[in-house]
Each structure stands twice: as structure tokens, then as C-alpha cells.
CSV table of C-alpha atoms and ligand atoms in Angstrom, one decimal:
chain,number,residue,atom,x,y,z
J,1,UNK,CA,71.7,40.3,-13.8
J,2,UNK,CA,68.3,41.6,-12.5
J,3,UNK,CA,68.6,43.7,-9.3
J,4,UNK,CA,67.7,41.8,-6.1
J,5,UNK,CA,64.1,42.1,-5.3
J,6,UNK,CA,63.0,42.8,-1.8
J,7,UNK,CA,60.5,40.0,-2.1
J,8,UNK,CA,62.3,36.6,-2.4
J,9,UNK,CA,60.6,33.7,-4.1
J,10,UNK,CA,60.8,31.7,-0.9
J,11,UNK,CA,59.3,34.5,1.1
J,12,UNK,CA,56.4,34.7,-1.4
J,13,UNK,CA,55.8,31.0,-1.2
J,14,UNK,CA,55.9,31.0,2.6
J,15,UNK,CA,54.2,33.6,4.7
J,16,UNK,CA,55.0,36.4,2.2
J,17,UNK,CA,52.1,35.9,-0.1
J,18,UNK,CA,49.6,36.1,2.7
J,19,UNK,CA,51.2,39.2,4.0
J,20,UNK,CA,51.2,40.7,0.6
J,21,UNK,CA,47.5,39.9,0.0
J,22,UNK,CA,46.6,41.4,3.4
J,23,UNK,CA,48.6,44.5,2.6
J,24,UNK,CA,46.9,45.0,-0.8
J,25,UNK,CA,43.4,44.4,0.7
J,26,UNK,CA,44.1,47.0,3.4
J,27,UNK,CA,44.9,49.4,0.6
J,28,UNK,CA,41.6,48.7,-1.1
J,29,UNK,CA,43.2,46.7,-3.9
J,30,UNK,CA,42.6,43.3,-2.5
J,31,UNK,CA,42.1,40.0,-4.2
J,32,UNK,CA,38.7,38.7,-3.0
J,33,UNK,CA,35.6,40.8,-2.7
J,34,UNK,CA,36.9,43.7,-4.6
J,35,UNK,CA,38.1,41.6,-7.6
J,36,UNK,CA,34.5,40.7,-8.6
J,37,UNK,CA,33.9,44.3,-9.7
J,38,UNK,CA,37.2,44.6,-11.5
J,39,UNK,CA,36.6,41.4,-13.5
J,40,UNK,CA,33.0,42.3,-14.4
J,41,UNK,CA,34.1,45.7,-15.7
J,42,UNK,CA,36.7,43.9,-17.8
J,43,UNK,CA,34.0,41.7,-19.4
J,44,UNK,CA,31.7,44.7,-20.0
J,45,UNK,CA,34.6,46.4,-21.8
J,46,UNK,CA,35.7,44.4,-24.8
J,47,UNK,CA,33.3,41.6,-24.2
J,48,UNK,CA,31.8,41.7,-27.7
J,49,UNK,CA,32.2,38.4,-29.5
J,50,UNK,CA,32.2,37.3,-33.2
J,51,UNK,CA,30.9,33.8,-33.7
J,52,UNK,CA,33.6,31.4,-34.6
J,53,UNK,CA,31.7,28.5,-36.2
J,54,UNK,CA,29.7,28.8,-39.4
J,55,UNK,CA,29.9,28.2,-43.2
J,56,UNK,CA,32.6,30.9,-43.6
J,57,UNK,CA,35.5,31.9,-41.4
J,58,UNK,CA,35.1,35.2,-39.5
J,59,UNK,CA,37.5,38.1,-40.1
J,60,UNK,CA,36.7,38.6,-43.8
J,61,UNK,CA,33.2,40.1,-44.0
J,62,UNK,CA,33.4,41.0,-40.3
J,63,UNK,CA,33.3,44.8,-39.9
J,64,UNK,CA,37.1,45.4,-39.8
J,65,UNK,CA,38.5,45.5,-36.2
J,66,UNK,CA,41.0,48.2,-35.3
J,67,UNK,CA,44.1,45.9,-35.1
J,68,UNK,CA,45.3,42.9,-37.2
J,69,UNK,CA,48.3,40.6,-36.9
J,70,UNK,CA,49.2,38.4,-39.8
J,71,UNK,CA,51.5,35.5,-38.9
J,72,UNK,CA,53.2,33.5,-41.6
J,73,UNK,CA,54.4,30.1,-40.6
J,74,UNK,CA,56.2,27.3,-42.4
J,75,UNK,CA,55.8,23.6,-41.8
J,76,UNK,CA,58.8,21.9,-40.3
J,77,UNK,CA,60.8,19.4,-42.5
J,78,UNK,CA,59.1,16.0,-42.7
J,79,UNK,CA,55.6,17.3,-42.2
J,80,UNK,CA,52.8,15.3,-43.6
J,81,UNK,CA,49.0,15.3,-43.8
J,82,UNK,CA,48.8,14.1,-40.2
J,83,UNK,CA,50.8,17.0,-38.8
J,84,UNK,CA,48.7,19.5,-40.8
J,85,UNK,CA,45.6,17.9,-39.4
J,86,UNK,CA,47.0,18.3,-35.9
J,87,UNK,CA,47.8,21.9,-36.4
J,88,UNK,CA,44.3,22.7,-37.8
J,89,UNK,CA,42.6,20.8,-35.0
J,90,UNK,CA,44.6,22.7,-32.4
J,91,UNK,CA,43.9,26.0,-34.0
J,92,UNK,CA,40.2,25.3,-34.3
J,93,UNK,CA,40.0,24.3,-30.6
J,94,UNK,CA,42.0,27.3,-29.4
J,95,UNK,CA,40.4,29.9,-31.7
J,96,UNK,CA,36.9,28.5,-30.9
J,97,UNK,CA,37.6,29.3,-27.2
J,98,UNK,CA,39.6,32.5,-27.4
J,99,UNK,CA,37.2,34.3,-29.8
J,100,UNK,CA,34.4,33.5,-27.3
J,101,UNK,CA,36.2,35.0,-24.3
J,102,UNK,CA,37.3,31.6,-22.9
J,103,UNK,CA,41.0,30.6,-22.2
J,104,UNK,CA,42.5,28.2,-24.6
J,105,UNK,CA,43.4,24.7,-23.4
J,106,UNK,CA,46.6,24.9,-21.3
J,107,UNK,CA,46.4,28.7,-21.4
J,108,UNK,CA,49.1,30.0,-19.1
J,109,UNK,CA,47.5,33.5,-19.1
J,110,UNK,CA,43.8,32.8,-18.9
J,111,UNK,CA,43.3,36.2,-17.4
J,112,UNK,CA,43.9,37.7,-20.8
J,113,UNK,CA,41.1,35.8,-22.5
J,114,UNK,CA,38.0,37.3,-20.9
J,115,UNK,CA,37.9,40.5,-23.1
J,116,UNK,CA,38.1,39.2,-26.7
J,117,UNK,CA,37.3,42.6,-28.3
J,118,UNK,CA,35.7,41.1,-31.3
J,119,UNK,CA,38.7,38.8,-31.8
J,120,UNK,CA,38.6,36.7,-35.0
J,121,UNK,CA,41.1,34.1,-36.1
J,122,UNK,CA,41.2,33.3,-39.8
J,123,UNK,CA,43.3,30.4,-41.1
J,124,UNK,CA,44.8,30.0,-44.5
J,125,UNK,CA,47.1,27.7,-46.4
J,126,UNK,CA,49.8,28.5,-48.9
J,127,UNK,CA,50.9,26.3,-51.8
J,128,UNK,CA,53.4,24.5,-49.6
J,129,UNK,CA,50.8,23.1,-47.3
J,130,UNK,CA,49.3,20.8,-50.1
J,131,UNK,CA,51.9,18.1,-49.5
J,132,UNK,CA,50.2,14.9,-50.7
J,133,UNK,CA,47.1,16.9,-51.6
J,134,UNK,CA,48.2,18.2,-55.0
J,135,UNK,CA,44.9,17.3,-56.7
J,136,UNK,CA,43.0,19.4,-54.2
J,137,UNK,CA,45.0,22.5,-54.6
J,138,UNK,CA,43.1,25.4,-56.3
J,139,UNK,CA,44.4,26.4,-59.7
J,140,UNK,CA,45.1,30.0,-58.6
J,141,UNK,CA,47.1,29.0,-55.4
J,142,UNK,CA,50.6,30.1,-56.5
J,143,UNK,CA,52.7,33.2,-56.1
J,144,UNK,CA,51.5,36.1,-58.2
J,145,UNK,CA,53.7,36.7,-61.4
J,146,UNK,CA,56.6,39.1,-60.9
J,147,UNK,CA,55.8,42.7,-61.7
J,148,UNK,CA,58.3,45.5,-62.6
J,149,UNK,CA,57.1,47.5,-59.6
J,150,UNK,CA,58.0,44.8,-57.1
J,151,UNK,CA,61.0,45.3,-54.9
J,152,UNK,CA,60.6,42.3,-52.5
J,153,UNK,CA,62.3,42.1,-49.2
J,154,UNK,CA,63.4,38.6,-48.3
J,155,UNK,CA,61.7,39.1,-44.9
J,156,UNK,CA,58.2,38.8,-46.3
J,157,UNK,CA,57.9,35.7,-48.5
J,158,UNK,CA,54.8,33.5,-49.0
J,159,UNK,CA,54.5,30.8,-46.4
J,160,UNK,CA,52.8,27.4,-45.9
J,161,UNK,CA,50.3,28.7,-43.3
J,162,UNK,CA,48.9,32.0,-42.4
J,163,UNK,CA,47.0,33.2,-39.3
J,164,UNK,CA,45.1,36.5,-39.5
J,165,UNK,CA,44.2,37.6,-36.0
J,166,UNK,CA,42.1,40.7,-35.7
J,167,UNK,CA,40.6,42.5,-32.6
J,168,UNK,CA,39.6,45.9,-31.4
J,169,UNK,CA,42.4,45.8,-28.8
J,170,UNK,CA,46.0,44.8,-29.3
J,171,UNK,CA,46.1,42.8,-26.0
J,172,UNK,CA,43.5,40.3,-27.2
J,173,UNK,CA,45.3,39.9,-30.5
J,174,UNK,CA,48.7,39.5,-28.9
J,175,UNK,CA,47.5,36.8,-26.5
J,176,UNK,CA,45.8,34.9,-29.3
J,177,UNK,CA,48.9,35.0,-31.5
J,178,UNK,CA,51.1,33.8,-28.6
J,179,UNK,CA,48.7,30.9,-27.7
J,180,UNK,CA,48.1,29.8,-31.3
J,181,UNK,CA,51.8,29.9,-32.4
J,182,UNK,CA,53.4,28.3,-29.3
J,183,UNK,CA,50.9,25.4,-29.3
J,184,UNK,CA,52.1,24.3,-32.8
J,185,UNK,CA,55.7,25.2,-32.6
J,186,UNK,CA,57.0,21.6,-32.8
J,187,UNK,CA,55.2,21.3,-36.2
J,188,UNK,CA,55.4,24.8,-37.7
J,189,UNK,CA,58.0,27.6,-37.4
J,190,UNK,CA,57.1,31.3,-37.4
J,191,UNK,CA,58.5,33.0,-40.5
J,192,UNK,CA,57.1,36.6,-40.1
J,193,UNK,CA,54.7,38.6,-38.1
J,194,UNK,CA,53.1,41.7,-39.7
J,195,UNK,CA,51.1,44.0,-37.5
J,196,UNK,CA,48.6,46.6,-38.7
J,197,UNK,CA,46.0,49.0,-37.5
J,198,UNK,CA,43.1,51.1,-38.9
J,199,UNK,CA,42.5,53.6,-36.1
J,200,UNK,CA,39.3,53.8,-34.1
J,201,UNK,CA,36.4,55.0,-36.1
J,202,UNK,CA,32.6,55.1,-35.7
J,203,UNK,CA,30.9,52.1,-37.3
J,204,UNK,CA,30.5,52.6,-41.1
J,205,UNK,CA,33.2,55.3,-41.4
J,206,UNK,CA,35.9,54.3,-44.0
J,207,UNK,CA,39.4,54.2,-42.6
J,208,UNK,CA,42.3,56.5,-43.7
J,209,UNK,CA,45.7,55.2,-44.8
J,210,UNK,CA,48.9,56.9,-43.7
J,211,UNK,CA,49.1,58.8,-46.9
J,212,UNK,CA,46.0,60.6,-45.6
J,213,UNK,CA,43.5,59.1,-48.1
J,214,UNK,CA,40.1,57.7,-47.3
J,215,UNK,CA,40.8,54.0,-48.2
J,216,UNK,CA,38.3,51.2,-48.7
J,217,UNK,CA,35.3,53.0,-50.2
J,218,UNK,CA,34.6,50.9,-53.3
J,219,UNK,CA,33.8,47.3,-52.5
J,220,UNK,CA,31.8,44.6,-54.3
J,221,UNK,CA,28.1,45.5,-54.2
J,222,UNK,CA,26.2,43.5,-51.6
J,223,UNK,CA,24.2,41.9,-54.3
J,224,UNK,CA,27.2,40.3,-56.0
J,225,UNK,CA,29.1,39.9,-52.8
J,226,UNK,CA,28.7,36.2,-52.0
J,227,UNK,CA,29.5,35.1,-55.6
J,228,UNK,CA,32.6,37.3,-55.7
J,229,UNK,CA,34.0,36.4,-52.3
J,230,UNK,CA,33.0,32.9,-51.3
J,231,UNK,CA,33.9,29.7,-53.2
J,232,UNK,CA,31.0,27.8,-54.5
J,233,UNK,CA,32.7,24.4,-54.6
J,234,UNK,CA,32.4,24.1,-58.4
J,235,UNK,CA,36.1,23.4,-59.1
J,236,UNK,CA,37.1,22.0,-55.6
J,237,UNK,CA,34.1,20.7,-53.7
J,238,UNK,CA,36.0,20.7,-50.4
J,239,UNK,CA,36.5,24.5,-50.7
J,240,UNK,CA,32.8,25.5,-50.7
J,241,UNK,CA,32.5,28.5,-48.3
J,242,UNK,CA,36.2,29.3,-48.4
J,243,UNK,CA,38.0,32.0,-50.3
J,244,UNK,CA,41.4,33.3,-51.2
J,245,UNK,CA,43.6,35.9,-49.5
J,246,UNK,CA,46.2,38.0,-51.4
J,247,UNK,CA,48.4,39.8,-48.9
J,248,UNK,CA,50.7,42.4,-50.4
J,249,UNK,CA,53.0,44.5,-48.1
J,250,UNK,CA,53.2,47.9,-49.9
J,251,UNK,CA,55.6,50.5,-48.6
J,252,UNK,CA,54.6,54.2,-48.8
J,253,UNK,CA,57.4,56.6,-49.8
J,254,UNK,CA,56.4,59.2,-47.2
J,255,UNK,CA,59.4,61.5,-47.7
J,256,UNK,CA,58.6,62.1,-51.4
J,257,UNK,CA,54.8,62.0,-50.8
J,258,UNK,CA,55.4,64.9,-48.3
J,259,UNK,CA,56.5,67.0,-51.3
J,260,UNK,CA,53.3,66.5,-53.2
J,261,UNK,CA,50.7,69.3,-52.7
J,262,UNK,CA,47.0,68.6,-52.2
J,263,UNK,CA,45.8,69.3,-55.8
J,264,UNK,CA,48.4,66.9,-57.2
J,265,UNK,CA,47.6,64.3,-54.6
J,266,UNK,CA,43.9,64.5,-55.7
J,267,UNK,CA,44.9,64.0,-59.3
J,268,UNK,CA,47.1,61.0,-58.5
J,269,UNK,CA,44.3,59.2,-56.7
J,270,UNK,CA,41.3,60.6,-58.8
J,271,UNK,CA,39.6,61.5,-55.5
J,272,UNK,CA,39.9,64.3,-53.0
J,273,UNK,CA,42.1,63.5,-50.1
J,274,UNK,CA,40.0,65.5,-47.6
J,275,UNK,CA,36.5,64.2,-48.4
J,276,UNK,CA,37.3,61.0,-50.3
J,277,UNK,CA,34.9,62.1,-53.0
J,278,UNK,CA,35.7,61.3,-56.6
J,279,UNK,CA,36.9,64.4,-58.6
J,280,UNK,CA,33.6,64.3,-60.5
J,281,UNK,CA,31.4,64.3,-57.3
J,282,UNK,CA,31.1,65.9,-53.9
J,283,UNK,CA,30.6,63.0,-51.5
J,284,UNK,CA,32.6,59.9,-50.8
J,285,UNK,CA,30.0,57.5,-52.0
J,286,UNK,CA,29.3,59.4,-55.3
J,287,UNK,CA,30.0,57.2,-58.3
J,288,UNK,CA,33.0,58.4,-60.2
J,289,UNK,CA,32.4,59.5,-63.8
J,290,UNK,CA,35.5,58.4,-65.7
J,291,UNK,CA,34.4,60.1,-68.9
J,292,UNK,CA,33.5,63.6,-67.6
J,293,UNK,CA,35.5,66.5,-69.0
J,294,UNK,CA,36.0,70.1,-67.7
J,295,UNK,CA,35.4,73.4,-69.6
J,296,UNK,CA,38.6,72.9,-71.5
J,297,UNK,CA,37.7,69.3,-72.6
J,298,UNK,CA,40.2,67.7,-70.3
J,299,UNK,CA,39.2,64.5,-68.5
J,300,UNK,CA,38.5,65.3,-64.9
J,301,UNK,CA,39.6,62.0,-63.4
J,302,UNK,CA,43.0,61.4,-65.0
J,303,UNK,CA,43.1,58.1,-66.9
J,304,UNK,CA,46.4,57.3,-65.1
J,305,UNK,CA,45.0,58.0,-61.7
J,306,UNK,CA,44.8,55.1,-59.2
J,307,UNK,CA,41.1,54.8,-59.3
J,308,UNK,CA,40.8,55.1,-63.0
J,309,UNK,CA,43.3,52.3,-63.5
J,310,UNK,CA,42.0,50.1,-60.6
J,311,UNK,CA,38.3,50.5,-61.5
J,312,UNK,CA,36.8,47.2,-62.8
J,313,UNK,CA,36.6,46.7,-66.5
J,314,UNK,CA,34.2,43.7,-66.1
J,315,UNK,CA,31.9,42.7,-63.3
J,316,UNK,CA,34.2,39.8,-62.4
J,317,UNK,CA,37.1,42.1,-61.7
J,318,UNK,CA,36.0,42.9,-58.1
J,319,UNK,CA,37.3,41.8,-54.7
J,320,UNK,CA,36.9,42.7,-51.1
J,321,UNK,CA,39.7,45.0,-49.8
J,322,UNK,CA,40.4,44.9,-46.1
J,323,UNK,CA,43.7,46.7,-45.7
J,324,UNK,CA,45.5,47.6,-42.5
J,325,UNK,CA,48.2,50.3,-42.1
J,326,UNK,CA,51.6,49.5,-40.8
J,327,UNK,CA,54.1,51.9,-39.2
J,328,UNK,CA,57.2,50.0,-38.1
J,329,UNK,CA,60.5,51.4,-36.6
J,330,UNK,CA,62.5,52.7,-39.6
J,331,UNK,CA,65.8,51.2,-40.5
J,332,UNK,CA,68.8,53.3,-39.3
J,333,UNK,CA,69.1,56.5,-41.3
J,334,UNK,CA,65.6,56.4,-42.6
J,335,UNK,CA,62.6,58.4,-41.4
J,336,UNK,CA,59.8,55.9,-41.7
J,337,UNK,CA,58.8,52.3,-42.5
J,338,UNK,CA,55.1,52.9,-43.3
J,339,UNK,CA,52.6,51.3,-45.7
J,340,UNK,CA,49.7,49.1,-46.2
J,341,UNK,CA,49.1,45.4,-45.4
J,342,UNK,CA,47.0,45.2,-48.5
J,343,UNK,CA,44.7,42.3,-48.0
J,344,UNK,CA,42.0,41.2,-50.6
J,345,UNK,CA,39.6,38.3,-50.6
J,346,UNK,CA,38.1,36.9,-53.8
J,347,UNK,CA,36.7,33.6,-55.1
J,348,UNK,CA,39.4,33.4,-57.8
J,349,UNK,CA,42.7,35.2,-57.7
J,350,UNK,CA,43.4,34.8,-61.4
J,351,UNK,CA,40.0,36.0,-62.7
J,352,UNK,CA,39.3,38.8,-60.2
J,353,UNK,CA,42.5,40.2,-58.7
J,354,UNK,CA,45.2,39.6,-61.3
J,355,UNK,CA,43.8,41.7,-64.2
J,356,UNK,CA,43.6,44.7,-61.8
J,357,UNK,CA,47.1,44.2,-60.4
J,358,UNK,CA,48.5,43.8,-63.9
J,359,UNK,CA,46.9,47.0,-65.0
J,360,UNK,CA,48.2,48.9,-62.0
J,361,UNK,CA,51.7,47.5,-62.5
J,362,UNK,CA,51.6,48.7,-66.1
J,363,UNK,CA,50.5,52.2,-65.2
J,364,UNK,CA,49.2,53.9,-62.0
J,365,UNK,CA,50.2,57.4,-60.9
J,366,UNK,CA,50.4,56.2,-57.3
J,367,UNK,CA,53.2,53.8,-58.2
J,368,UNK,CA,55.7,56.6,-57.8
J,369,UNK,CA,55.0,56.7,-54.0
J,370,UNK,CA,54.3,53.0,-53.3
J,371,UNK,CA,56.5,49.9,-53.5
J,372,UNK,CA,55.4,46.3,-53.0
J,373,UNK,CA,57.9,44.8,-50.7
J,374,UNK,CA,56.1,41.5,-49.9
J,375,UNK,CA,53.5,39.3,-51.5
J,376,UNK,CA,51.7,36.0,-50.6
J,377,UNK,CA,48.6,34.1,-51.8
J,378,UNK,CA,46.6,31.8,-49.6
J,379,UNK,CA,43.5,29.7,-49.7
J,380,UNK,CA,41.3,30.6,-46.8
J,381,UNK,CA,39.6,27.4,-45.5
J,382,UNK,CA,35.8,27.1,-45.3
J,383,UNK,CA,34.4,27.7,-41.8
J,384,UNK,CA,34.3,24.9,-39.2
J,385,UNK,CA,31.2,23.4,-37.8
J,386,UNK,CA,30.8,22.8,-34.0
J,387,UNK,CA,32.5,19.5,-33.3
J,388,UNK,CA,34.5,19.6,-36.5
J,389,UNK,CA,37.7,21.4,-37.4
J,390,UNK,CA,39.1,23.8,-40.0
J,391,UNK,CA,40.3,22.0,-43.1
J,392,UNK,CA,38.2,18.9,-42.4
J,393,UNK,CA,36.7,18.8,-45.9
J,394,UNK,CA,40.2,19.0,-47.4
J,395,UNK,CA,41.8,16.4,-45.1
J,396,UNK,CA,39.1,13.8,-44.7
J,397,UNK,CA,37.0,13.7,-48.0
T,1,HEM,C1,49.8,51.4,-51.0
T,1,HEM,C2,49.1,51.0,-52.0
T,1,HEM,C3,47.7,51.5,-52.3
T,1,HEM,C4,47.0,52.6,-51.8
T,1,HEM,C5,47.6,53.6,-50.8
T,1,HEM,C6,45.7,52.6,-52.3
T,1,HEM,C7,44.7,53.5,-52.0
T,1,HEM,C8,43.5,53.5,-52.6
T,1,HEM,C9,42.5,54.6,-52.3
T,1,HEM,C10,42.7,55.7,-51.4
T,1,HEM,C11,41.4,54.3,-53.1
T,1,HEM,C12,40.1,55.2,-53.2
T,1,HEM,C13,39.1,54.9,-52.2
T,1,HEM,C14,38.5,53.5,-52.3
T,1,HEM,O1,37.7,53.1,-53.2
T,1,HEM,O2,39.0,52.7,-51.5
T,1,HEM,C15,41.7,53.1,-53.8
T,1,HEM,C16,40.8,52.4,-54.6
T,1,HEM,C17,41.0,51.2,-55.2
T,1,HEM,N1,42.2,50.5,-55.1
T,1,HEM,FE1,43.9,51.0,-54.2
T,1,HEM,N2,45.5,51.5,-53.1
T,1,HEM,C18,46.7,50.8,-53.1
T,1,HEM,C19,47.0,49.6,-53.8
T,1,HEM,C20,46.1,48.9,-54.5
T,1,HEM,C21,46.3,47.7,-55.2
T,1,HEM,C22,47.7,46.9,-55.1
T,1,HEM,C23,45.2,47.3,-55.8
T,1,HEM,C24,44.8,46.0,-56.6
T,1,HEM,C25,45.7,45.3,-57.1
T,1,HEM,C26,44.2,48.3,-55.5
T,1,HEM,C27,42.9,48.3,-55.9
T,1,HEM,C28,42.0,49.3,-55.8
T,1,HEM,C29,40.6,49.3,-56.3
T,1,HEM,C30,40.0,48.1,-57.0
T,1,HEM,C31,40.0,50.5,-55.9
T,1,HEM,C32,38.6,50.9,-56.3
T,1,HEM,C33,38.6,51.6,-57.6
T,1,HEM,C34,37.3,52.0,-58.1
T,1,HEM,O3,36.5,51.3,-58.7
T,1,HEM,O4,37.0,53.2,-57.8
T,1,HEM,N3,44.8,49.3,-54.8
T,1,HEM,N4,42.9,52.6,-53.5
């Protein structure tokens, strides 16, 4: 039982609250005049907002925020199109407010809403959400094939729904996750929560992962970007402006990675750990030369290195990588539970992502120190228009 507090509930509801207010005011901490300064400071810090409405959902091409929480939910038994509609309407309403620094409807902690810290809420559907909508399900929306490198943990399955909540401060993300999940809990149950971080960096500086590598350098060129990321509605007209998310939870084997010296680490990746430059260049953004040889005729970037294997073989084999690090409490007896929430966005999982993943599963020097422990594929809904809701084109056309 909690220790008895000196302030009883009855005392606070009676004269106690007034006395407490007066006491704090006397100490220069009062509610009233002083609080205006406190709250305007709070808005100035963390007040930056990312628009919620538009042709695409935010949180994909948004410059990655420092923190992300991915939440996987499953629809409750007996769910139908109507319950899915209710969930998506609620999420649109709540996310439309929270991302703009306004409390959600029936927000019990409205004080936490005024500093959104570039909060974005991105909503996706797994294969199981297409109940009664089978003809609208994109061809590629199914679990990835099993790969020999996979060692899945039952804690991280694919789910019917996913929320990706990103912000530059964990408070903003935590409040949004709480509001969004509790408001739909009669219709969808929470299956997992995966939290990640990128570290605070100046704009335009690529993040590092917890293996120490500069991670996220090579991305689809801006010129091809739209065609590679956003759906054009050709196969499923309702999906125009949407995309797909592949979320792989990939554990890093930190104890054995510790034993690898820097020169070998560089060969495993095909880039220098310190600068992020390809082994054939001197700066991070230099294009790797996969055919260059040294004085002895040996290929400089080993063909089995991660970047040599991952590099596109065709223009179509490209996708947007927006990974987050995770570092959870280790299980008893182990030293770490560390890795990547490896998130990619592409128009077509089968055409763009799968060939690269297949090639890496066949051979990639990095595989010795990384293990996929979870995997899920989602369709990311097109953006919502003001007055409309996420998923409207799927559910109403
Ligand atoms: C824990 C697992 C992984 C780690 C630590 C990792 C790390 C890295 C690093 C440090 C780079 C070089 C810098 C950059 O361009 O970002 C890179 C490049 C890349 N990675 Fe990974 N990666 C992982 C898993 C994957 C997976 C599963 C895929 C795809 C299925 C993938 C696809 C790529 C691609 C396409 C590139 C760019 C290759 C190029 O064209 O140069 N990575 N990765």
C-alpha cells in the first residue's frame, strides 16, 4: 500500500487546494500570472509542426525525427468494415489535432499536447485488415518469404494495423501513442510496441547505428523518388498517394561484433566506419566503385560486403530506408538487446525490396553479426484531406 500522504484527497478538495496554490505562488511557482511565461516557453521549445493533411501521410519523407514508436495492433474478433472505419476516423481526428499541438478529443492530459516536437502519426494496414475487402488488397501485401537468416521471435509478428509515431521528443510520442491506442481499445488490441531512436544530429547529417556505422547514406535519387516511393494508383486506384512499409526487427550481435577490428569492419560493410566513405572514395557521398582493384588486382570493395550485395542491380531495386536504433533491456544473462528497426518504404515490395533482401539472405558478410527477429509488411494509406479520413478511398469507393 502507498504511504499515507500528508495531503488528503478531502483536504485538497476543501480548503487545501487554495492553501496549496497560495503557498506555491508565495514561492514564485504560482499558477496564474507566472504560468503564462512557463507555457509560452513550452510552445517555443518543441512547437514545430509537420502538416497532417495532404496527398501523402507524413512520417515517410519527413526528415527523420529523433524518436519513433511503432505499435502493432490486431483487430478484435468479429471486426468488420464498420469497425475499421471507426478506428481510422478516430485516428485521423486525434492525429490531426495532436500533430498540430492541440489536445485530442477527450484528452485527459491536454497539457502534454502543446509541444508536438514535429510529431507525425503514420497509419498502415496489414493483410488481416482487408476483411471483406480482398479485391482491394495490393498484390504484394503478405508476409515476406522465409529466409534462412531469419530467427523470428514470437513477440514481433505482423499485425492487422500499425501506427508509426515519430517526434523529436519522447514525451510527445508517448502521449500520442497513449491517446491513439486507448481510444480504439474496444476495437483493436495492442500486440507489440517497438521503440527506436536516432540520436540528435544537425539537419542533413546521416545517423549512426549502434554498430557504429554511418547508416542511411544511399537513398533513391530525388529525381526518381516519387515513382519509387508513392503508389500511382495503377493497380489499385484507391491507393494513389500511399506506399508500403517493410518493418524488420534486426538484432545486432554486439558481443561478437566487439571482437572485430576496424579494418575488418570496413571490409564487411564496404565503407569506412569512421567517415562512412566507400572504400574506393574519401567522403561519405562519394559513389562506390564496385569494380576498382588495388595494386595486387584485388577488388577493393569485397563482393560479399554489405553494400556490394545490397547495391541495386536495376533502377527499380531502390527503396527509402528510414531505420531507427533500438536498445532494450537485455534478457537475463545477456549483455544487450540491440539492433535496428529497419523500416523501408517503396511502391511495390515484390519488385523493389524483395530482390535485395533475397540477395542479402543468400550472401552478405554482415549476416554474421545481424539476425532478423521480426518482420511485417503493411500498406501505408494515402494521406487524408481536411474533412476526410485516412482510408476513405479504400472504405467508401
Ligand atoms: C542490422 C542490419 C543492417 C545494418 C546494420 C545495415 C547497415 C548499412 C550501412 C551502414 C550501410 C551503408 C551506408 C548507407 O548507404 O546507408 C547500408 C547500406 C545499404 N543497406 Fe543496409 N543494413 C542492414 C540491413 C539491411 C537490409 C535488411 C537491407 C535490405 C533488405 C539493406 C539494404 C541496404 C541498401 C540498399 C544499402 C545501400 C547500398 C548501396 O547502394 O550502396 N540493409 N546498410
